[in-house]
Amino acid sequence: MLSAHPDTPKRLLDWGRIARDYALYRPAPPDSYFARLQERGVGLKEQNILDLGTGSGLIARGFAARGARVVGVDLVPELVREAGKQAREEFVDAHFVVGDVADLPLPDAWFDVLTAHQCWGDFEAGAASREAARVLRPGGRLVISHFAWLPRESEIAQASERLILKHNPHWGSFNWSGQAPPVSVEGEFRLLAALSFDEEVAFNRESWRGRLRTSRGIGPVLSEPDLRRFDREVEDMLKRRAPGEFRIPHRVDLRLYEI
């Protein structure tokens, strides 16, 4: 599935062709993400959870592994297939469907929780908010979250971002300060909590290269030859800077709403 994005003007994001890398190398939020939500009544056993923009199902499978019943929705068929494959291999109760957030193929008032991880900003806020309100039960919760590396705290992340910009000068997410991105939620949703915390994520050269290939400014927009060149340059950089395993600081931020 192709979609436009302001970070890449006059380009298209083709997530389908990097679906396998996405499933293999995109890190899930840490256990603390799920623990802090469970403390606030989200992600409990037997809850019905809908994960919007599920990608390869990282969030959906995380909740399912903790006993929730989860459905994941994404526009990209290749990602939906990868998510289903991963869920079957992990023996978790998560199911995945192709669908549009603006017109969800799901019944009214069915879900206890709706999650949108790394994706709410890509949606039209009014349509997404209306559909979220429709499929949530009264008193249901909406979780909007973000999980990204902190380039100002990692030389490897800084060097990686320079390479991303070299290959895609239109990329607009470089040098992130750590400040939570703005969120627009319409309708009768009430903010219950806003959290932000940091965790380090372990990588080696292979997994960090894979993570970078799945970055919005690289994998979905570069041609195959350009992607291979980028990957080689990342490997050369890592050989100089990271001989073994290394850790990259990441920040989790999330907002919890109730309707």
Short mmCIF file of C-alpha atoms in Angstrom, two decimals:
data_model
loop_
_atom_site.label_atom_id
_atom_site.label_comp_id
_atom_site.label_asym_id
_atom_site.label_seq_id
_atom_site.Cartn_x
_atom_site.Cartn_y
_atom_site.Cartn_z
CA MET A 1 0.00 0.00 0.00
CA LEU A 2 1.31 3.42 -0.92
CA SER A 3 0.74 6.60 1.07
CA ALA A 4 2.05 10.13 0.94
CA HIS A 5 3.80 11.75 3.89
CA PRO A 6 5.01 15.32 4.45
CA ASP A 7 8.51 14.14 5.37
CA THR A 8 8.95 12.90 1.82
CA PRO A 9 7.33 15.39 -0.57
CA LYS A 10 6.55 14.06 -4.04
CA ARG A 11 7.51 10.60 -2.84
CA LEU A 12 5.42 7.64 -1.79
CA LEU A 13 5.78 5.39 1.20
CA ASP A 14 5.70 1.75 0.16
CA TRP A 15 5.75 -0.19 3.42
CA GLY A 16 4.78 -3.43 1.71
CA ARG A 17 8.15 -4.07 0.11
CA ILE A 18 9.96 -3.89 3.47
CA ALA A 19 7.34 -5.84 5.42
CA ARG A 20 9.73 -8.68 6.23
CA ASP A 21 12.43 -6.35 7.53
CA TYR A 22 9.76 -4.53 9.51
CA ALA A 23 8.69 -7.76 11.19
CA LEU A 24 12.26 -8.80 11.93
CA TYR A 25 13.91 -5.57 13.02
CA ARG A 26 11.42 -3.03 14.34
CA PRO A 27 11.74 -3.23 18.15
CA ALA A 28 8.62 -3.47 20.25
CA PRO A 29 8.20 -1.09 23.17
CA PRO A 30 9.78 -2.46 26.36
CA ASP A 31 7.98 -4.46 29.02
CA SER A 32 7.66 -1.27 31.06
CA TYR A 33 5.32 0.11 28.40
CA PHE A 34 2.84 -2.71 28.95
CA ALA A 35 3.35 -2.69 32.73
CA ARG A 36 2.54 1.00 33.06
CA LEU A 37 -0.57 0.59 30.98
CA GLN A 38 -1.69 -2.41 33.01
CA GLU A 39 -1.32 -0.30 36.16
CA ARG A 40 -3.92 1.98 34.58
CA GLY A 41 -6.30 -0.79 33.59
CA VAL A 42 -5.17 -1.26 29.99
CA GLY A 43 -3.96 -4.54 28.53
CA LEU A 44 -5.56 -6.79 31.12
CA LYS A 45 -6.49 -10.41 30.57
CA GLU A 46 -9.68 -10.95 28.58
CA GLN A 47 -9.88 -7.34 27.41
CA ASN A 48 -10.86 -6.82 23.78
CA ILE A 49 -8.21 -4.58 22.21
CA LEU A 50 -8.05 -3.05 18.74
CA ASP A 51 -4.63 -1.94 17.48
CA LEU A 52 -4.78 0.65 14.69
CA GLY A 53 -1.96 0.91 12.17
CA THR A 54 -0.73 -2.37 13.58
CA GLY A 55 2.15 -2.84 11.13
CA SER A 56 3.73 -6.20 11.93
CA GLY A 57 1.63 -6.45 15.09
CA LEU A 58 4.24 -5.49 17.69
CA ILE A 59 1.77 -3.87 20.09
CA ALA A 60 -1.04 -6.30 19.29
CA ARG A 61 1.11 -9.35 19.94
CA GLY A 62 2.48 -7.81 23.12
CA PHE A 63 -0.99 -7.40 24.56
CA ALA A 64 -2.06 -10.83 23.34
CA ALA A 65 0.93 -12.44 25.06
CA ARG A 66 -0.38 -10.91 28.28
CA GLY A 67 -3.80 -12.49 27.90
CA ALA A 68 -5.83 -9.92 25.97
CA ARG A 69 -7.91 -10.67 22.89
CA VAL A 70 -6.53 -8.48 20.14
CA VAL A 71 -7.42 -7.43 16.61
CA GLY A 72 -4.91 -5.47 14.53
CA VAL A 73 -5.85 -3.35 11.52
CA ASP A 74 -3.53 -1.97 8.83
CA LEU A 75 -3.85 -0.70 5.28
CA VAL A 76 -0.82 -2.66 4.09
CA PRO A 77 -1.65 -6.29 3.17
CA GLU A 78 1.99 -7.41 3.33
CA LEU A 79 2.33 -6.14 6.89
CA VAL A 80 -0.95 -7.77 7.89
CA ARG A 81 0.34 -11.11 6.57
CA GLU A 82 3.59 -10.72 8.51
CA ALA A 83 1.66 -9.86 11.67
CA GLY A 84 -0.49 -12.96 11.34
CA LYS A 85 2.55 -15.13 10.70
CA GLN A 86 4.30 -13.83 13.80
CA ALA A 87 1.18 -14.34 15.94
CA ARG A 88 0.82 -17.94 14.81
CA GLU A 89 4.47 -18.64 15.55
CA GLU A 90 4.08 -17.14 19.02
CA PHE A 91 0.74 -18.91 19.70
CA VAL A 92 -0.98 -15.70 20.82
CA ASP A 93 -4.64 -14.69 20.45
CA ALA A 94 -4.19 -11.90 17.93
CA HIS A 95 -5.95 -11.59 14.60
CA PHE A 96 -5.19 -9.17 11.80
CA VAL A 97 -7.28 -7.61 9.05
CA VAL A 98 -6.71 -5.16 6.22
CA GLY A 99 -8.73 -2.03 6.80
CA ASP A 100 -8.91 1.76 6.74
CA VAL A 101 -8.92 3.64 10.04
CA ALA A 102 -11.50 6.03 8.58
CA ASP A 103 -13.89 3.14 7.85
CA LEU A 104 -13.10 0.23 10.14
CA PRO A 105 -14.57 -3.15 9.13
CA LEU A 106 -15.57 -3.82 12.74
CA PRO A 107 -18.77 -3.66 14.84
CA ASP A 108 -19.95 -0.86 17.10
CA ALA A 109 -19.11 -0.80 20.83
CA TRP A 110 -17.04 -3.98 20.71
CA PHE A 111 -13.65 -3.04 22.15
CA ASP A 112 -12.50 -2.14 25.65
CA VAL A 113 -9.28 -0.54 24.43
CA LEU A 114 -8.03 1.00 21.20
CA THR A 115 -4.31 1.57 20.64
CA ALA A 116 -2.48 3.64 18.03
CA HIS A 117 1.29 3.28 18.21
CA GLN A 118 3.56 5.37 15.97
CA CYS A 119 0.67 6.12 13.63
CA TRP A 120 -1.98 8.52 14.98
CA GLY A 121 -0.29 11.48 13.33
CA ASP A 122 -0.71 9.78 9.94
CA PHE A 123 -4.50 9.66 10.35
CA GLU A 124 -7.05 12.37 9.72
CA ALA A 125 -7.86 13.18 13.34
CA GLY A 126 -11.57 13.74 12.90
CA ALA A 127 -12.24 10.50 11.03
CA ALA A 128 -9.99 8.44 13.31
CA SER A 129 -11.58 9.91 16.44
CA ARG A 130 -15.10 9.21 15.18
CA GLU A 131 -14.30 5.61 14.30
CA ALA A 132 -12.50 5.11 17.62
CA ALA A 133 -15.57 6.37 19.47
CA ARG A 134 -17.82 4.09 17.41
CA VAL A 135 -15.98 0.82 18.04
CA LEU A 136 -15.18 1.48 21.73
CA ARG A 137 -17.58 0.53 24.48
CA PRO A 138 -18.75 3.28 26.86
CA GLY A 139 -15.87 3.97 29.22
CA GLY A 140 -13.41 2.50 26.73
CA ARG A 141 -9.79 3.64 26.57
CA LEU A 142 -7.73 5.08 23.74
CA VAL A 143 -3.93 4.83 23.93
CA ILE A 144 -1.79 6.93 21.60
CA SER A 145 1.93 6.21 21.91
CA HIS A 146 5.31 6.87 20.34
CA PHE A 147 8.67 5.08 20.70
CA ALA A 148 11.81 6.50 19.13
CA TRP A 149 15.55 6.70 19.59
CA LEU A 150 17.10 9.79 21.19
CA PRO A 151 19.76 10.99 18.73
CA ARG A 152 21.14 13.63 21.09
CA GLU A 153 22.15 10.90 23.53
CA SER A 154 23.82 8.48 21.09
CA GLU A 155 26.73 9.05 18.71
CA ILE A 156 25.67 6.01 16.70
CA ALA A 157 22.16 7.38 16.30
CA GLN A 158 23.57 10.76 15.27
CA ALA A 159 25.86 9.20 12.67
CA SER A 160 22.97 7.09 11.40
CA GLU A 161 20.77 10.14 11.00
CA ARG A 162 23.46 11.86 8.96
CA LEU A 163 23.41 8.90 6.58
CA ILE A 164 19.62 8.97 6.38
CA LEU A 165 19.75 12.65 5.45
CA LYS A 166 22.46 11.98 2.88
CA HIS A 167 20.20 9.51 1.09
CA ASN A 168 16.92 11.33 1.73
CA PRO A 169 17.35 15.09 2.30
CA HIS A 170 13.56 15.41 2.67
CA TRP A 171 13.50 13.33 5.86
CA GLY A 172 12.02 15.54 8.54
CA SER A 173 12.48 13.57 11.76
CA PHE A 174 16.20 14.09 12.40
CA ASN A 175 17.69 15.39 15.66
CA TRP A 176 14.54 14.72 17.67
CA SER A 177 14.65 16.58 20.98
CA GLY A 178 12.62 13.98 22.86
CA GLN A 179 9.58 16.22 23.14
CA ALA A 180 6.37 14.28 22.60
CA PRO A 181 4.80 14.94 19.19
CA PRO A 182 1.49 16.82 19.22
CA VAL A 183 -1.70 14.78 19.32
CA SER A 184 -5.14 15.84 18.12
CA VAL A 185 -8.11 13.83 19.37
CA GLU A 186 -11.62 15.05 18.63
CA GLY A 187 -15.00 14.34 20.15
CA GLU A 188 -15.78 13.28 23.72
CA PHE A 189 -12.44 11.73 24.66
CA ARG A 190 -11.05 12.82 28.02
CA LEU A 191 -7.31 12.74 28.76
CA LEU A 192 -6.58 10.53 31.77
CA ALA A 193 -2.78 10.39 31.77
CA ALA A 194 0.30 11.46 29.83
CA LEU A 195 3.53 9.55 30.48
CA SER A 196 7.08 9.74 29.18
CA PHE A 197 10.04 7.55 30.13
CA ASP A 198 13.32 6.33 28.67
CA GLU A 199 14.69 2.85 28.03
CA GLU A 200 17.82 1.57 26.32
CA VAL A 201 17.38 -0.93 23.49
CA ALA A 202 20.15 -3.42 22.66
CA PHE A 203 21.31 -3.78 19.06
CA ASN A 204 24.14 -5.34 17.11
CA ARG A 205 25.30 -4.27 13.67
CA GLU A 206 22.80 -6.48 11.84
CA SER A 207 19.77 -5.50 13.91
CA TRP A 208 20.58 -1.76 13.80
CA ARG A 209 21.01 -1.90 10.02
CA GLY A 210 17.64 -3.62 9.83
CA ARG A 211 16.08 -1.03 12.11
CA LEU A 212 17.36 1.77 9.89
CA ARG A 213 16.08 0.07 6.74
CA THR A 214 12.60 0.24 8.25
CA SER A 215 12.84 3.95 9.03
CA ARG A 216 10.20 6.08 7.36
CA GLY A 217 12.80 8.09 5.49
CA ILE A 218 14.64 5.05 4.06
CA GLY A 219 12.98 1.69 3.35
CA PRO A 220 9.58 2.89 2.12
CA VAL A 221 11.02 5.54 -0.23
CA LEU A 222 14.43 4.50 -1.58
CA SER A 223 14.89 2.36 -4.67
CA GLU A 224 16.40 -1.08 -4.15
CA PRO A 225 19.86 0.00 -5.43
CA ASP A 226 19.80 3.09 -3.21
CA LEU A 227 18.69 1.02 -0.23
CA ARG A 228 21.60 -1.38 -0.74
CA ARG A 229 24.04 1.54 -0.93
CA PHE A 230 22.62 3.02 2.24
CA ASP A 231 22.89 -0.34 4.01
CA ARG A 232 26.56 -0.71 3.01
CA GLU A 233 27.37 2.77 4.29
CA VAL A 234 25.66 2.03 7.60
CA GLU A 235 27.69 -1.17 7.93
CA ASP A 236 30.92 0.73 7.24
CA MET A 237 30.00 3.33 9.86
CA LEU A 238 29.17 0.67 12.43
CA LYS A 239 32.44 -1.18 11.85
CA ARG A 240 34.22 1.99 12.91
CA ARG A 241 31.97 2.86 15.84
CA ALA A 242 30.34 -0.33 17.14
CA PRO A 243 32.45 -3.51 17.12
CA GLY A 244 29.89 -5.55 19.08
CA GLU A 245 26.56 -5.09 20.83
CA PHE A 246 25.54 -1.58 21.76
CA ARG A 247 22.58 0.21 23.29
CA ILE A 248 20.56 3.10 21.91
CA PRO A 249 18.50 5.26 24.30
CA HIS A 250 14.82 5.43 23.34
CA ARG A 251 11.91 7.43 24.69
CA VAL A 252 8.39 6.13 25.18
CA ASP A 253 5.58 8.60 25.43
CA LEU A 254 1.93 7.73 25.66
CA ARG A 255 -1.39 9.41 26.24
CA LEU A 256 -4.37 7.61 27.71
CA TYR A 257 -7.91 8.79 26.99
CA GLU A 258 -11.37 7.64 28.06
CA ILE A 259 -14.69 8.01 26.31
#
